[in-house]
Short mmCIF file of C-alpha atoms in Angstrom, two decimals:
data_model
loop_
_atom_site.label_atom_id
_atom_site.label_comp_id
_atom_site.label_asym_id
_atom_site.label_seq_id
_atom_site.Cartn_x
_atom_site.Cartn_y
_atom_site.Cartn_z
CA MET A 1 -16.21 -9.43 -33.76
CA SER A 2 -16.38 -8.53 -30.06
CA GLU A 3 -16.21 -4.84 -29.19
CA LYS A 4 -14.74 -5.81 -25.81
CA LYS A 5 -11.47 -7.14 -27.22
CA LEU A 6 -8.53 -5.87 -29.22
CA ILE A 7 -8.13 -8.16 -32.24
CA ILE A 8 -4.72 -8.42 -33.94
CA GLU A 9 -4.42 -10.43 -37.16
CA GLY A 10 -1.18 -11.34 -38.90
CA ALA A 11 1.30 -9.19 -36.96
CA ARG A 12 4.75 -9.36 -38.60
CA GLN A 13 6.49 -6.29 -37.18
CA ASN A 14 10.21 -6.96 -36.59
CA ASN A 15 10.52 -10.34 -34.83
CA LEU A 16 6.81 -11.18 -34.85
CA LYS A 17 5.93 -14.23 -36.95
CA ASN A 18 2.46 -13.58 -38.34
CA ILE A 19 0.77 -13.84 -34.93
CA ASN A 20 -2.93 -13.50 -34.15
CA LEU A 21 -4.13 -12.23 -30.77
CA SER A 22 -7.37 -11.41 -28.98
CA LEU A 23 -6.75 -9.12 -25.97
CA PRO A 24 -9.49 -7.94 -23.57
CA HIS A 25 -9.91 -4.21 -22.95
CA ASN A 26 -9.78 -2.73 -19.43
CA LYS A 27 -7.48 -5.46 -18.11
CA VAL A 28 -3.85 -5.43 -16.97
CA ILE A 29 -1.92 -7.53 -19.49
CA ALA A 30 1.72 -8.58 -19.10
CA ILE A 31 3.74 -9.51 -22.19
CA THR A 32 6.57 -11.88 -21.25
CA GLY A 33 9.25 -13.75 -23.14
CA VAL A 34 12.98 -14.14 -23.68
CA SER A 35 15.06 -11.32 -25.09
CA GLY A 36 14.37 -10.85 -28.79
CA SER A 37 11.05 -12.70 -28.75
CA GLY A 38 9.11 -9.62 -29.90
CA LYS A 39 7.65 -8.18 -26.69
CA SER A 40 8.50 -4.59 -27.58
CA SER A 41 7.57 -5.18 -31.21
CA LEU A 42 4.08 -6.18 -30.12
CA ALA A 43 3.53 -3.57 -27.40
CA PHE A 44 5.27 -0.50 -28.85
CA ASP A 45 5.76 -1.04 -32.58
CA THR A 46 2.38 -2.67 -33.22
CA VAL A 47 -0.31 -1.81 -30.65
CA PHE A 48 0.98 1.61 -29.59
CA ALA A 49 2.01 2.65 -33.10
CA GLU A 50 -1.36 1.77 -34.61
CA GLY A 51 -3.30 3.34 -31.73
CA GLN A 52 -1.35 6.57 -31.99
CA TRP A 53 -1.58 6.65 -35.80
CA ARG A 54 -5.36 6.31 -35.79
CA PHE A 55 -5.75 8.91 -33.04
CA ILE A 56 -3.63 11.45 -34.93
CA GLU A 57 -5.58 10.76 -38.11
CA SER A 58 -8.76 11.81 -36.30
CA LEU A 59 -7.34 15.28 -35.59
CA SER A 60 -7.43 18.31 -37.83
CA THR A 61 -4.75 18.83 -40.47
CA TYR A 62 -3.38 21.80 -38.53
CA ALA A 63 -3.08 19.82 -35.27
CA ARG A 64 -1.28 16.98 -37.05
CA LEU A 65 1.52 19.36 -38.05
CA PHE A 66 2.71 19.50 -34.44
CA LEU A 67 2.57 15.77 -33.66
CA GLU A 68 5.09 13.08 -34.50
CA LYS A 69 3.38 10.19 -36.24
CA LEU A 70 4.87 6.71 -36.08
CA ASP A 71 5.03 4.40 -39.07
CA ARG A 72 2.13 1.98 -39.34
CA PRO A 73 2.99 -1.56 -38.21
CA ASP A 74 3.34 -4.56 -40.50
CA VAL A 75 0.05 -6.28 -39.73
CA ASP A 76 -2.93 -7.59 -41.69
CA ALA A 77 -5.57 -5.97 -39.48
CA ILE A 78 -6.18 -4.53 -36.02
CA HIS A 79 -9.76 -4.16 -34.79
CA ASN A 80 -11.22 -2.25 -31.82
CA ILE A 81 -8.00 -0.40 -31.05
CA ARG A 82 -8.17 2.65 -28.80
CA PRO A 83 -5.96 5.75 -28.53
CA ALA A 84 -2.72 4.66 -26.86
CA ILE A 85 -0.19 6.11 -24.44
CA ALA A 86 3.22 4.49 -23.88
CA LEU A 87 6.11 5.06 -21.47
CA GLU A 88 9.48 4.61 -23.13
CA GLN A 89 11.69 1.81 -21.88
CA LYS A 90 14.71 4.10 -21.78
CA ASN A 91 15.41 7.56 -20.49
CA SER A 92 18.45 9.51 -21.63
CA VAL A 93 18.34 11.74 -18.54
CA ARG A 94 20.05 9.88 -15.72
CA GLY A 95 22.35 10.52 -12.78
CA SER A 96 24.33 8.70 -10.12
CA ARG A 97 21.19 8.35 -7.97
CA SER A 98 18.88 7.19 -10.75
CA THR A 99 16.72 4.16 -10.01
CA VAL A 100 14.41 1.96 -12.05
CA GLY A 101 11.52 4.08 -10.79
CA THR A 102 13.04 7.42 -11.79
CA LEU A 103 14.38 6.21 -15.13
CA THR A 104 11.01 4.74 -16.16
CA GLU A 105 9.19 7.80 -14.73
CA ILE A 106 6.77 5.68 -12.68
CA TYR A 107 8.29 6.86 -9.39
CA ASP A 108 6.03 9.91 -9.03
CA LEU A 109 2.99 7.91 -10.16
CA PHE A 110 3.56 5.29 -7.45
CA ARG A 111 4.02 7.98 -4.81
CA LEU A 112 0.69 9.51 -5.82
CA LEU A 113 -0.99 6.09 -5.86
CA TYR A 114 0.26 5.09 -2.40
CA SER A 115 -0.62 8.44 -0.82
CA LYS A 116 -4.20 8.35 -2.16
CA VAL A 117 -5.36 4.72 -2.01
CA SER A 118 -3.13 3.02 0.56
CA THR A 119 -4.17 2.29 4.16
CA PRO A 120 -1.48 3.69 6.50
CA PHE A 121 -0.79 2.16 9.91
CA CYS A 122 0.94 3.69 12.93
CA LEU A 123 4.51 2.41 13.36
CA ASN A 124 4.19 2.63 17.15
CA CYS A 125 0.82 1.04 17.97
CA GLY A 126 0.05 -0.77 14.71
CA LYS A 127 -3.43 0.76 14.40
CA GLU A 128 -4.86 2.15 11.19
CA ILE A 129 -4.30 5.90 10.80
CA LYS A 130 -7.47 7.78 9.90
CA MET A 131 -8.32 11.36 9.03
CA TRP A 132 -10.60 13.18 11.44
CA ASP A 133 -12.44 16.43 11.83
CA PRO A 134 -13.52 17.95 15.18
CA SER A 135 -17.11 16.69 14.93
CA GLN A 136 -15.89 13.13 14.34
CA VAL A 137 -13.60 13.36 17.36
CA VAL A 138 -16.48 14.49 19.56
CA SER A 139 -18.73 11.67 18.30
CA GLU A 140 -15.98 9.08 18.83
CA LEU A 141 -15.32 10.24 22.38
CA ILE A 142 -19.00 10.27 23.33
CA GLU A 143 -19.55 6.82 21.82
CA LYS A 144 -16.55 5.09 23.41
CA HIS A 145 -15.79 7.10 26.57
CA HIS A 146 -19.07 8.62 27.73
CA GLY A 147 -18.95 9.51 31.42
CA GLU A 148 -15.17 9.16 31.70
CA LYS A 149 -12.78 11.91 32.75
CA ALA A 150 -10.50 13.23 30.02
CA ILE A 151 -7.74 15.77 29.46
CA ILE A 152 -7.57 17.55 26.09
CA VAL A 153 -4.09 18.69 25.08
CA PHE A 154 -2.25 19.93 22.00
CA GLU A 155 1.40 20.22 20.93
CA THR A 156 3.30 23.49 20.81
CA LYS A 157 6.79 24.95 20.37
CA GLU A 158 6.01 28.28 21.99
CA THR A 159 7.97 29.65 24.93
CA ALA A 160 6.60 29.77 28.45
CA ASP A 161 6.13 33.55 28.32
CA GLU A 162 4.22 33.32 25.05
CA LEU A 163 1.97 30.61 26.46
CA LYS A 164 1.26 32.52 29.66
CA LYS A 165 0.37 35.65 27.71
CA ARG A 166 -2.26 33.61 25.88
CA GLY A 167 -3.62 32.13 29.10
CA PHE A 168 -2.04 28.66 29.01
CA TYR A 169 -0.35 27.69 32.29
CA ARG A 170 -0.44 23.89 32.42
CA VAL A 171 1.46 21.21 30.50
CA TRP A 172 1.12 17.43 30.36
CA LEU A 173 4.51 15.95 31.27
CA ASN A 174 5.47 12.39 32.17
CA GLY A 175 1.89 11.40 32.87
CA GLU A 176 0.87 14.35 35.02
CA ILE A 177 -0.21 18.00 34.80
CA VAL A 178 2.57 20.48 35.61
CA ASP A 179 2.35 24.27 36.04
CA ILE A 180 4.56 26.21 33.60
CA SER A 181 5.63 28.60 36.36
CA GLU A 182 7.65 25.79 37.95
CA PHE A 183 10.23 26.03 35.16
CA GLN A 184 12.98 28.62 35.18
CA GLU A 185 13.73 30.04 31.74
CA GLU A 186 16.99 31.50 30.50
CA GLU A 187 16.66 34.12 27.76
CA ASN A 188 13.22 32.78 27.00
CA PRO A 189 14.11 29.63 24.97
CA PRO A 190 11.40 27.26 23.73
CA ILE A 191 10.05 25.08 26.52
CA PRO A 192 10.77 21.54 25.19
CA PRO A 193 14.56 21.59 25.91
CA LEU A 194 13.82 22.77 29.46
CA LEU A 195 11.37 19.99 30.27
CA LYS A 196 13.84 17.29 31.14
CA GLY A 197 12.36 13.83 31.00
CA GLY A 198 9.98 14.72 28.20
CA LYS A 199 10.03 12.13 25.43
CA GLY A 200 11.39 13.38 22.12
CA GLY A 201 10.98 17.02 23.12
CA LEU A 202 7.20 16.81 22.78
CA LEU A 203 5.29 19.33 24.85
CA TYR A 204 1.54 19.08 25.34
CA ILE A 205 -0.41 22.09 26.60
CA VAL A 206 -3.45 21.25 28.73
CA LEU A 207 -6.49 22.97 27.25
CA ASP A 208 -9.27 21.45 29.35
CA ARG A 209 -10.16 18.76 31.89
CA LEU A 210 -13.71 17.49 31.72
CA VAL A 211 -16.13 14.58 31.88
CA ILE A 212 -16.99 13.32 28.42
CA LYS A 213 -20.66 13.81 27.61
CA ASP A 214 -22.85 15.35 24.93
CA ASP A 215 -22.17 18.92 25.98
CA PRO A 216 -21.14 22.13 24.14
CA ARG A 217 -18.05 22.36 26.34
CA LEU A 218 -16.60 19.20 24.81
CA SER A 219 -17.16 20.46 21.27
CA ASP A 220 -15.71 23.89 22.07
CA SER A 221 -12.60 22.42 23.71
CA VAL A 222 -11.93 19.99 20.86
CA GLU A 223 -12.32 22.72 18.24
CA MET A 224 -10.05 25.11 20.13
CA ALA A 225 -7.36 22.44 20.61
CA TRP A 226 -7.70 21.66 16.92
CA ARG A 227 -6.91 25.25 16.00
CA GLU A 228 -4.09 25.66 18.50
CA GLY A 229 -2.50 22.35 17.53
CA ASN A 230 -2.72 22.98 13.77
CA GLY A 231 -5.07 20.08 13.23
CA ARG A 232 -3.68 17.73 15.89
CA ILE A 233 -4.87 17.03 19.40
CA LYS A 234 -4.39 14.36 22.04
CA VAL A 235 -7.19 13.17 24.31
CA ILE A 236 -6.01 11.50 27.52
CA ILE A 237 -8.55 9.27 29.25
CA VAL A 238 -7.91 9.60 33.00
CA ASN A 239 -7.31 6.52 35.19
CA THR A 240 -6.47 4.33 32.19
CA VAL A 241 -3.36 3.69 30.14
CA GLN A 242 -5.30 4.52 26.99
CA ASN A 243 -4.49 7.76 25.19
CA SER A 244 -6.36 8.73 22.05
CA LYS A 245 -4.27 10.82 19.65
CA LEU A 246 -6.45 12.14 16.87
CA SER A 247 -5.35 14.19 13.88
CA THR A 248 -6.78 15.96 10.83
CA ARG A 249 -3.60 14.92 9.11
CA VAL A 250 -3.27 11.26 8.27
CA GLN A 251 -0.18 11.00 10.44
CA SER A 252 1.59 13.34 12.80
CA GLU A 253 4.05 14.63 10.19
CA GLY A 254 1.48 14.70 7.39
CA PHE A 255 0.88 11.68 5.14
CA THR A 256 1.27 13.04 1.58
CA VAL A 257 3.01 12.29 -1.70
CA LEU A 258 6.23 13.60 -0.13
CA SER A 259 6.03 10.86 2.51
CA PHE A 260 7.17 8.45 -0.21
CA SER A 261 10.15 10.52 -1.33
CA SER A 262 13.50 8.73 -1.42
CA GLU A 263 14.81 11.62 0.67
CA ASN A 264 12.68 10.31 3.56
CA ALA A 265 13.76 6.69 3.18
#
């Protein structure tokens, strides 16, 4: 008898007709068949019921008082069975917006799976989205753009007065550096609505202009932009059409479990 397989002998639960099966452990197994062929009888009423029954029997008498124990299945023998967990096929809690995912309760599990093991790609450029930290940004810039001129910027929603008080006077707008003092403010509103021609209201504050090389200035500027931009910076390579937008977050809005919410669909 192999310890690597679940052995079922003479299963007769409900619609099952004295079947014998040998199922490998640690594999994804699909049970298919027409309605009434015994799929649920095998999965839930035989395998799950026996696995749960044996697990509960291994607990103390006191612990068993609080657990619901299923009836043992009609079967000659089951060998090498492990403790079992099953998701019910039906859910009595439903609403007008219920879906197969929410009713079967796998919706949240899939969201967690996709957010942790998927490979996200940018919808605009098609490139893979990666997580970075400041030291990785510096290494990437030195490796790929050593000796080139660059502008380090970060996004903000602060007003012009607030920026000037903190020593920031230049913004990156429509492909060029513009002085904040050129804009006339009314009652000190946030800058983005005032910068006509800016795409999507994005405003980038120029933190530094430098030549990329292995120098403390590069590291200091990247780290400062990182802090000011809440984990997001943009590095503009001068005299090319190539802009490198690097982020500690997996995407600009944050690639998390909530990214897969139906509310964001």
